[in-house]
């Protein structure tokens, strides 16, 4: 090894993109990709949303269309409209001009900006000696490395009860209580990744009250708005409830991605919205200037194309309606596949175990409960690819492959249970 890179070690491939590469290299014609969370149509093909197609056409044909630099904060119309998408047009925070928005490289870029910003400037009143950020156990694999690489102390709160395949509310609440006041809590706004399990409205009430009692800072990751219920407004419930809650005095930070709900994965469209509790124009300007500095030093200025398309959709009532229809198309097809998979496993194949969670979970993913051994056999013997945690992207199922996938799951479940006896 070079003396100049004495401690360098080769890392294993990224769990999700490594899986994608193995899938791409697989020559079996009937392989099935249930890995990365990207919507596929009923033929297993990427889908350009009709709203996006129409907006692209409108945009490139518009007068003055160009590829000039954006300002450092991003594309103004996109920032204004994206805040309304997550907070609601009537949001008190928007009306009181408390929202500081900055364009980001999709959700990951927003989380990175949030982490760096909070690390440098968040000064809770009663703080331990660390910048602790609590993430759900389990959570999206990238959360951990985004915040660890920024030097934050990543801790976990219980979320998924594997036994009951439901929310571990008691564990969650007890960690909220025992954490140092003013800790950062990362919350999935909806369609929890990887479990597909969201707290009910009543559970959200309890969780938000507990967080507010300990003055924790709420950091929302909103990557799937529109995928949980098919409706943008419903899926923003938790965020809007928190923002409207007068008892929450700490700032609220929202990391928003349009990768999934606009099907614009590679265009990296997203934003961070920082919402201080108090109305203070000077503070807002200071926050924006620091976000600008971070942005300028890392990417100079954000990418324009995707943000302009999203802004075109959001500012045109017809396109906006089309987008809502597209979200319904995607979420209904996913729900149909959930039912088909569950019914085949339960009714036709009588696969050992209970598979009702496949239909009760929502969003793009199902946390199937399959073990790493079963997942590995699915990939090797059946060409069905999912993450070793047992997370399946239901969007990869379609009418042509769902029965085959169910048959494969049935085989691995029976095989692995037998080999344990
Ligand atoms: C996923 O969880 O599959 C997606 O968010 C893709 C990614 O970037 O990890």
Short mmCIF file of C-alpha atoms and ligand atoms in Angstrom, two decimals:
data_model
loop_
_atom_site.label_atom_id
_atom_site.label_comp_id
_atom_site.label_asym_id
_atom_site.label_seq_id
_atom_site.Cartn_x
_atom_site.Cartn_y
_atom_site.Cartn_z
CA UNK A 1 0.00 0.00 0.00
CA UNK A 2 1.28 3.50 -0.76
CA UNK A 3 2.92 5.26 2.19
CA UNK A 4 0.93 8.31 1.18
CA UNK A 5 -2.36 6.48 1.73
CA UNK A 6 -1.16 4.25 4.53
CA UNK A 7 -4.50 3.74 6.22
CA UNK A 8 -6.70 3.47 3.17
CA UNK A 9 -8.92 0.38 2.90
CA UNK A 10 -11.15 -0.71 0.08
CA UNK A 11 -14.78 -0.62 1.14
CA UNK A 12 -17.43 -3.11 0.14
CA UNK A 13 -19.86 -1.83 -2.53
CA UNK A 14 -22.74 0.36 -1.33
CA UNK A 15 -25.56 -1.98 -0.24
CA UNK A 16 -28.11 -0.48 -2.63
CA UNK A 17 -26.02 0.51 -5.62
CA UNK A 18 -23.95 -2.69 -5.26
CA UNK A 19 -27.21 -4.64 -5.47
CA UNK A 20 -28.21 -2.68 -8.56
CA UNK A 21 -24.85 -3.53 -10.18
CA UNK A 22 -25.29 -7.25 -9.44
CA UNK A 23 -28.80 -7.09 -10.88
CA UNK A 24 -27.54 -5.35 -14.03
CA UNK A 25 -24.86 -8.01 -14.52
CA UNK A 26 -27.31 -10.89 -14.09
CA UNK A 27 -28.06 -12.43 -17.50
CA UNK A 28 -31.23 -14.29 -16.46
CA UNK A 29 -34.10 -12.93 -18.56
CA UNK A 30 -36.67 -13.35 -15.80
CA UNK A 31 -34.68 -11.52 -13.08
CA UNK A 32 -36.66 -9.14 -10.86
CA UNK A 33 -35.37 -5.94 -9.28
CA UNK A 34 -36.94 -5.17 -5.89
CA UNK A 35 -33.87 -3.26 -4.72
CA UNK A 36 -33.55 0.49 -5.14
CA UNK A 37 -36.66 2.52 -4.46
CA UNK A 38 -37.49 3.66 -7.98
CA UNK A 39 -40.94 3.36 -9.53
CA UNK A 40 -41.40 0.97 -12.43
CA UNK A 41 -44.45 0.63 -14.67
CA UNK A 42 -46.42 -2.57 -15.21
CA UNK A 43 -43.77 -3.73 -17.68
CA UNK A 44 -40.95 -3.15 -15.22
CA UNK A 45 -39.78 -0.06 -17.09
CA UNK A 46 -38.83 3.38 -15.73
CA UNK A 47 -41.79 5.77 -15.99
CA UNK A 48 -41.55 9.39 -16.99
CA UNK A 49 -44.53 11.03 -15.34
CA UNK A 50 -46.91 12.61 -17.88
CA UNK A 51 -46.80 15.80 -15.77
CA UNK A 52 -43.01 15.87 -16.08
CA UNK A 53 -43.08 15.19 -19.82
CA UNK A 54 -45.52 18.03 -20.39
CA UNK A 55 -43.57 20.40 -18.13
CA UNK A 56 -40.31 19.60 -19.93
CA UNK A 57 -41.90 20.45 -23.28
CA UNK A 58 -43.41 23.66 -21.92
CA UNK A 59 -40.13 24.63 -20.31
CA UNK A 60 -37.79 24.11 -23.26
CA UNK A 61 -40.19 25.90 -25.60
CA UNK A 62 -40.64 28.85 -23.26
CA UNK A 63 -39.20 32.20 -24.15
CA UNK A 64 -35.96 32.95 -22.40
CA UNK A 65 -35.22 29.27 -21.61
CA UNK A 66 -31.51 28.91 -20.93
CA UNK A 67 -28.85 27.05 -19.01
CA UNK A 68 -27.45 29.97 -17.03
CA UNK A 69 -26.31 29.65 -13.41
CA UNK A 70 -28.96 29.85 -10.72
CA UNK A 71 -28.39 32.02 -7.68
CA UNK A 72 -26.64 30.22 -4.83
CA UNK A 73 -29.90 29.59 -2.91
CA UNK A 74 -31.49 28.03 -5.98
CA UNK A 75 -34.42 28.69 -8.29
CA UNK A 76 -36.79 31.15 -6.61
CA UNK A 77 -40.13 29.84 -7.93
CA UNK A 78 -39.09 26.29 -7.03
CA UNK A 79 -38.14 27.27 -3.48
CA UNK A 80 -41.37 29.13 -2.89
CA UNK A 81 -43.58 26.39 -4.30
CA UNK A 82 -41.71 23.47 -2.76
CA UNK A 83 -42.21 24.96 0.71
CA UNK A 84 -45.94 25.13 -0.01
CA UNK A 85 -46.00 21.49 -1.14
CA UNK A 86 -44.74 20.24 2.18
CA UNK A 87 -46.11 22.91 4.53
CA UNK A 88 -49.41 23.70 2.82
CA UNK A 89 -50.36 27.01 1.20
CA UNK A 90 -51.95 28.27 4.40
CA UNK A 91 -49.04 27.32 6.64
CA UNK A 92 -48.57 29.73 9.54
CA UNK A 93 -44.81 29.45 9.08
CA UNK A 94 -45.06 30.63 5.46
CA UNK A 95 -47.48 33.41 6.33
CA UNK A 96 -45.22 34.62 9.12
CA UNK A 97 -42.22 34.42 6.77
CA UNK A 98 -40.36 32.06 9.08
CA UNK A 99 -39.25 29.60 6.40
CA UNK A 100 -35.70 29.73 5.04
CA UNK A 101 -35.45 27.55 1.93
CA UNK A 102 -32.37 26.47 0.04
CA UNK A 103 -32.19 24.20 -2.99
CA UNK A 104 -30.22 20.99 -2.52
CA UNK A 105 -28.99 17.95 -4.40
CA UNK A 106 -32.21 16.08 -3.73
CA UNK A 107 -32.91 14.59 -0.29
CA UNK A 108 -29.37 13.39 0.35
CA UNK A 109 -27.97 16.86 -0.37
CA UNK A 110 -30.59 18.39 1.91
CA UNK A 111 -29.67 16.00 4.73
CA UNK A 112 -26.01 16.80 4.24
CA UNK A 113 -26.69 20.54 4.36
CA UNK A 114 -28.86 20.06 7.44
CA UNK A 115 -26.18 18.03 9.19
CA UNK A 116 -23.42 20.51 8.41
CA UNK A 117 -25.58 23.49 9.32
CA UNK A 118 -26.74 22.01 12.63
CA UNK A 119 -23.25 20.82 13.52
CA UNK A 120 -21.90 24.35 13.06
CA UNK A 121 -24.73 26.52 14.37
CA UNK A 122 -27.24 24.59 16.47
CA UNK A 123 -26.80 25.54 20.11
CA UNK A 124 -29.49 23.96 22.26
CA UNK A 125 -29.91 25.43 25.73
CA UNK A 126 -29.17 22.31 27.73
CA UNK A 127 -26.83 20.30 25.67
CA UNK A 128 -24.62 17.33 26.38
CA UNK A 129 -21.10 17.40 25.04
CA UNK A 130 -21.98 15.80 21.72
CA UNK A 131 -24.01 16.67 18.68
CA UNK A 132 -26.25 13.65 18.99
CA UNK A 133 -28.62 12.81 16.19
CA UNK A 134 -31.12 10.02 16.72
CA UNK A 135 -32.25 7.97 13.75
CA UNK A 136 -34.85 5.21 13.71
CA UNK A 137 -33.76 1.60 14.00
CA UNK A 138 -33.83 0.58 11.23
CA UNK A 139 -33.46 3.54 8.89
CA UNK A 140 -32.36 4.29 5.35
CA UNK A 141 -28.78 3.02 5.17
CA UNK A 142 -27.39 6.33 3.94
CA UNK A 143 -28.56 8.32 6.99
CA UNK A 144 -25.87 6.86 9.14
CA UNK A 145 -22.97 7.67 6.84
CA UNK A 146 -24.22 11.13 5.90
CA UNK A 147 -24.18 12.24 9.53
CA UNK A 148 -21.17 10.22 10.68
CA UNK A 149 -19.06 11.71 7.90
CA UNK A 150 -20.04 15.17 9.19
CA UNK A 151 -18.81 14.28 12.68
CA UNK A 152 -22.21 14.00 14.31
CA UNK A 153 -22.81 11.35 16.93
CA UNK A 154 -25.41 9.05 15.38
CA UNK A 155 -27.60 7.18 17.86
CA UNK A 156 -30.75 5.18 17.32
CA UNK A 157 -34.27 5.06 18.68
CA UNK A 158 -36.32 1.83 18.59
CA UNK A 159 -38.90 1.89 15.80
CA UNK A 160 -39.70 -1.54 14.40
CA UNK A 161 -40.86 -4.38 16.54
CA UNK A 162 -39.86 -7.42 14.48
CA UNK A 163 -41.97 -9.75 16.60
CA UNK A 164 -45.26 -7.91 16.02
CA UNK A 165 -44.23 -6.19 12.77
CA UNK A 166 -45.52 -2.95 14.23
CA UNK A 167 -44.24 0.30 15.72
CA UNK A 168 -42.25 0.02 18.95
CA UNK A 169 -43.92 3.12 20.36
CA UNK A 170 -42.86 2.48 23.95
CA UNK A 171 -39.22 2.06 22.96
CA UNK A 172 -39.39 5.18 20.78
CA UNK A 173 -40.91 7.27 23.58
CA UNK A 174 -38.51 6.03 26.20
CA UNK A 175 -35.50 7.02 24.06
CA UNK A 176 -37.04 10.45 23.47
CA UNK A 177 -37.28 10.80 27.25
CA UNK A 178 -33.81 9.53 28.08
CA UNK A 179 -31.93 11.48 25.37
CA UNK A 180 -30.20 14.71 26.42
CA UNK A 181 -32.58 17.65 25.98
CA UNK A 182 -32.09 19.40 22.68
CA UNK A 183 -30.92 16.32 20.78
CA UNK A 184 -31.70 16.10 17.09
CA UNK A 185 -34.36 13.54 16.11
CA UNK A 186 -34.55 12.49 12.49
CA UNK A 187 -38.14 11.61 11.58
CA UNK A 188 -39.42 10.10 8.34
CA UNK A 189 -42.25 12.39 7.24
CA UNK A 190 -44.16 9.46 5.68
CA UNK A 191 -43.66 6.10 3.97
CA UNK A 192 -40.89 5.10 6.36
CA UNK A 193 -37.84 3.68 4.62
CA UNK A 194 -37.21 0.71 4.99
CA UNK A 195 -40.23 -0.53 6.95
CA UNK A 196 -43.17 1.06 5.11
CA UNK A 197 -44.65 1.56 8.57
CA UNK A 198 -45.76 5.05 9.68
CA UNK A 199 -47.09 6.05 13.09
CA UNK A 200 -50.86 6.59 13.14
CA UNK A 201 -52.14 10.16 13.62
CA UNK A 202 -52.69 9.47 17.32
CA UNK A 203 -49.20 8.02 17.67
CA UNK A 204 -47.76 11.10 15.95
CA UNK A 205 -49.54 13.27 18.53
CA UNK A 206 -47.88 11.34 21.34
CA UNK A 207 -44.46 11.36 19.66
CA UNK A 208 -44.53 15.10 18.91
CA UNK A 209 -45.63 15.88 22.48
CA UNK A 210 -42.76 13.81 23.89
CA UNK A 211 -40.26 15.49 21.55
CA UNK A 212 -41.54 18.92 22.49
CA UNK A 213 -41.39 18.12 26.23
CA UNK A 214 -37.66 17.46 25.87
CA UNK A 215 -36.96 20.38 23.51
CA UNK A 216 -35.55 18.07 20.88
CA UNK A 217 -34.97 19.42 17.41
CA UNK A 218 -37.14 17.84 14.72
CA UNK A 219 -35.41 17.03 11.47
CA UNK A 220 -37.87 15.64 8.94
CA UNK A 221 -36.78 13.58 5.97
CA UNK A 222 -39.55 13.91 3.40
CA UNK A 223 -38.54 11.71 0.47
CA UNK A 224 -41.87 10.02 -0.34
CA UNK A 225 -44.60 12.64 -0.07
CA UNK A 226 -47.51 11.34 -2.16
CA UNK A 227 -46.44 7.70 -1.98
CA UNK A 228 -47.91 6.69 1.36
CA UNK A 229 -51.55 7.59 0.74
CA UNK A 230 -51.35 8.77 -2.87
CA UNK A 231 -52.25 12.23 -1.60
CA UNK A 232 -49.74 15.04 -1.05
CA UNK A 233 -51.77 16.71 1.67
CA UNK A 234 -52.35 13.57 3.74
CA UNK A 235 -48.72 12.59 3.53
CA UNK A 236 -47.63 15.94 4.96
CA UNK A 237 -49.70 15.38 8.10
CA UNK A 238 -46.86 14.92 10.59
CA UNK A 239 -44.78 17.82 9.29
CA UNK A 240 -47.72 20.23 9.23
CA UNK A 241 -48.85 19.17 12.67
CA UNK A 242 -45.37 19.79 14.08
CA UNK A 243 -45.03 23.18 12.37
CA UNK A 244 -48.44 24.32 13.62
CA UNK A 245 -47.73 23.14 17.17
CA UNK A 246 -47.10 26.21 19.32
CA UNK A 247 -45.58 24.12 22.08
CA UNK A 248 -42.62 23.17 19.86
CA UNK A 249 -40.13 25.95 20.48
CA UNK A 250 -37.08 24.42 18.81
CA UNK A 251 -36.42 25.01 15.12
CA UNK A 252 -37.85 22.50 12.65
CA UNK A 253 -35.78 21.44 9.66
CA UNK A 254 -37.26 19.68 6.63
CA UNK A 255 -35.27 17.84 3.98
CA UNK A 256 -37.38 17.44 0.89
CA UNK A 257 -36.79 15.33 -2.18
CA UNK A 258 -38.65 15.31 -5.49
CA UNK A 259 -36.69 12.29 -6.79
CA UNK A 260 -39.45 9.77 -6.14
CA UNK A 261 -42.68 11.72 -6.33
CA UNK A 262 -41.69 13.31 -9.65
CA UNK A 263 -39.78 10.25 -10.85
CA UNK A 264 -36.76 12.48 -11.46
CA UNK A 265 -34.21 10.36 -9.65
CA UNK A 266 -31.12 11.44 -11.59
CA UNK A 267 -31.93 15.15 -11.70
CA UNK A 268 -31.36 15.66 -7.98
CA UNK A 269 -34.19 18.06 -7.17
CA UNK A 270 -34.65 18.91 -3.51
CA UNK A 271 -34.65 21.54 -0.82
CA UNK A 272 -33.96 22.15 2.81
CA UNK A 273 -36.41 24.30 4.75
CA UNK A 274 -35.23 25.68 8.09
CA UNK A 275 -38.07 26.99 10.26
CA UNK A 276 -37.11 28.84 13.44
CA UNK A 277 -39.86 29.16 16.03
CA UNK A 278 -39.47 32.92 16.31
CA UNK A 279 -40.11 35.47 13.59
CA UNK A 280 -36.83 37.29 13.12
CA UNK A 281 -35.84 38.60 9.71
CA UNK A 282 -32.22 39.08 10.74
CA UNK A 283 -32.00 35.48 11.88
CA UNK A 284 -33.53 34.30 8.60
CA UNK A 285 -30.98 36.27 6.61
CA UNK A 286 -28.16 34.84 8.72
CA UNK A 287 -29.41 31.27 8.20
CA UNK A 288 -29.75 31.80 4.46
CA UNK A 289 -26.28 33.31 4.23
CA UNK A 290 -24.72 30.33 6.02
CA UNK A 291 -26.61 27.87 3.82
CA UNK A 292 -25.37 29.87 0.85
CA UNK A 293 -21.80 29.61 2.06
CA UNK A 294 -22.09 25.84 2.50
CA UNK A 295 -23.67 25.50 -0.94
CA UNK A 296 -21.11 27.75 -2.62
CA UNK A 297 -18.18 25.88 -1.14
CA UNK A 298 -19.54 22.46 -2.06
CA UNK A 299 -21.42 22.77 -5.36
CA UNK A 300 -21.18 26.50 -6.14
CA UNK A 301 -24.84 26.70 -7.09
CA UNK A 302 -27.58 24.09 -7.45
CA UNK A 303 -28.59 22.36 -10.71
CA UNK A 304 -31.27 24.23 -12.63
CA UNK A 305 -33.02 21.82 -14.98
CA UNK A 306 -34.96 19.62 -12.55
CA UNK A 307 -35.88 22.53 -10.30
CA UNK A 308 -37.31 24.43 -13.28
CA UNK A 309 -39.40 21.41 -14.29
CA UNK A 310 -40.80 20.97 -10.79
CA UNK A 311 -41.52 24.70 -10.58
CA UNK A 312 -43.31 24.52 -13.95
CA UNK A 313 -45.55 21.75 -12.62
CA UNK A 314 -46.24 23.54 -9.36
CA UNK A 315 -47.14 26.87 -10.93
CA UNK A 316 -49.49 25.52 -13.60
CA UNK A 317 -52.85 24.29 -12.28
CA UNK A 318 -53.33 21.72 -15.09
CA UNK A 319 -49.87 20.25 -14.65
CA UNK A 320 -50.29 20.22 -10.92
CA UNK A 321 -53.52 18.21 -11.28
CA UNK A 322 -51.76 15.89 -13.70
CA UNK A 323 -49.00 15.38 -11.10
CA UNK A 324 -51.57 14.47 -8.45
CA UNK A 325 -53.12 12.00 -10.94
CA UNK A 326 -49.67 10.54 -11.64
CA UNK A 327 -49.10 10.04 -7.92
CA UNK A 328 -52.43 8.22 -7.71
CA UNK A 329 -51.41 6.04 -10.66
CA UNK A 330 -48.14 5.09 -8.98
CA UNK A 331 -49.46 4.53 -5.48
CA UNK A 332 -52.51 2.55 -6.65
CA UNK A 333 -50.42 0.24 -8.80
CA UNK A 334 -48.08 -0.37 -5.87
CA UNK A 335 -51.05 -1.12 -3.60
CA UNK A 336 -52.47 -3.53 -6.15
CA UNK A 337 -49.16 -5.39 -6.19
CA UNK A 338 -49.13 -5.51 -2.40
CA UNK A 339 -52.51 -7.26 -2.45
CA UNK A 340 -51.56 -9.66 -5.24
CA UNK A 341 -48.35 -10.70 -3.49
CA UNK A 342 -50.01 -11.14 -0.12
CA UNK A 343 -52.96 -13.06 -1.58
CA UNK A 344 -50.81 -15.44 -3.54
CA UNK A 345 -48.60 -16.17 -0.53
CA UNK A 346 -51.48 -16.53 1.92
CA UNK A 347 -54.31 -18.01 -0.14
CA UNK A 348 -52.75 -19.86 -3.06
CA UNK A 349 -49.43 -21.07 -1.72
CA UNK A 350 -50.21 -21.14 2.00
CA UNK A 351 -46.67 -20.00 2.63
CA UNK A 352 -45.75 -20.45 6.30
CA UNK A 353 -46.05 -17.20 8.30
CA UNK A 354 -48.37 -14.24 8.21
CA UNK A 355 -48.08 -11.88 5.21
CA UNK A 356 -50.71 -9.30 6.12
CA UNK A 357 -48.02 -6.68 6.79
CA UNK A 358 -47.35 -6.49 3.04
CA UNK A 359 -50.73 -4.80 2.61
CA UNK A 360 -50.77 -2.83 5.84
CA UNK A 361 -47.41 -1.18 5.08
CA UNK A 362 -47.40 1.78 2.71
CA UNK A 363 -45.18 3.69 0.33
CA UNK A 364 -42.67 2.08 -1.95
CA UNK A 365 -41.32 -0.52 0.43
CA UNK A 366 -42.33 -3.61 2.27
CA UNK A 367 -40.23 -4.85 5.13
CA UNK A 368 -40.99 -8.45 4.31
CA UNK A 369 -39.50 -10.17 7.34
CA UNK A 370 -37.39 -12.38 5.05
CA UNK A 371 -34.03 -13.19 6.64
CA UNK A 372 -30.66 -12.39 5.01
CA UNK A 373 -30.31 -16.11 4.24
CA UNK A 374 -33.67 -16.14 2.44
CA UNK A 375 -32.80 -12.94 0.57
CA UNK A 376 -29.51 -14.41 -0.56
CA UNK A 377 -31.22 -17.59 -1.82
CA UNK A 378 -33.82 -15.47 -3.62
CA UNK A 379 -31.04 -13.70 -5.49
CA UNK A 380 -28.91 -16.76 -6.22
CA UNK A 381 -31.55 -19.34 -7.08
CA UNK A 382 -34.39 -17.20 -8.38
CA UNK A 383 -32.89 -13.95 -9.71
CA UNK A 384 -35.07 -11.90 -7.35
CA UNK A 385 -33.09 -9.01 -5.89
CA UNK A 386 -33.86 -7.24 -2.63
CA UNK A 387 -31.88 -5.66 0.18
CA UNK A 388 -30.45 -8.10 2.75
CA UNK A 389 -32.57 -6.50 5.49
CA UNK A 390 -35.59 -8.00 3.73
CA UNK A 391 -36.77 -4.66 2.33
CA UNK A 392 -38.50 -5.06 -1.02
CA UNK A 393 -39.31 -2.21 -3.36
CA UNK A 394 -42.88 -3.17 -4.22
CA UNK A 395 -42.70 -0.84 -7.23
CA UNK A 396 -40.55 -3.53 -8.93
CA UNK A 397 -43.50 -5.94 -8.97
CA UNK A 398 -45.91 -6.09 -11.87
CA UNK A 399 -48.61 -8.38 -13.26
CA UNK A 400 -46.02 -10.35 -15.21
CA UNK A 401 -43.68 -11.15 -12.33
CA UNK A 402 -45.68 -11.02 -9.09
CA UNK A 403 -46.68 -14.70 -9.12
CA UNK A 404 -43.15 -15.78 -9.92
CA UNK A 405 -41.82 -13.65 -7.04
CA UNK A 406 -44.42 -15.13 -4.66
CA UNK A 407 -43.46 -18.67 -5.76
CA UNK A 408 -39.80 -17.83 -5.17
CA UNK A 409 -40.53 -16.40 -1.72
CA UNK A 410 -42.54 -19.52 -0.90
CA UNK A 411 -39.64 -21.74 -1.92
CA UNK A 412 -37.01 -19.87 0.12
CA UNK A 413 -39.23 -19.62 3.19
CA UNK A 414 -39.92 -23.36 3.15
CA UNK A 415 -36.31 -24.25 2.34
CA UNK A 416 -34.75 -22.04 5.02
CA UNK A 417 -37.29 -23.06 7.69
CA UNK A 418 -36.60 -26.76 6.91
CA UNK A 419 -32.84 -26.33 7.05
CA UNK A 420 -33.23 -24.86 10.56
CA UNK A 421 -35.05 -27.99 11.88
C1 LIG B 1 -33.61 3.72 -1.66
O1 LIG B 1 -33.63 3.70 -0.42
O2 LIG B 1 -33.71 2.71 -2.35
C2 LIG B 1 -33.46 5.02 -2.36
O3 LIG B 1 -33.58 6.07 -1.48
C3 LIG B 1 -32.27 5.09 -3.23
C4 LIG B 1 -31.03 5.48 -2.51
O4 LIG B 1 -30.45 6.49 -2.89
O5 LIG B 1 -30.62 4.80 -1.56
#
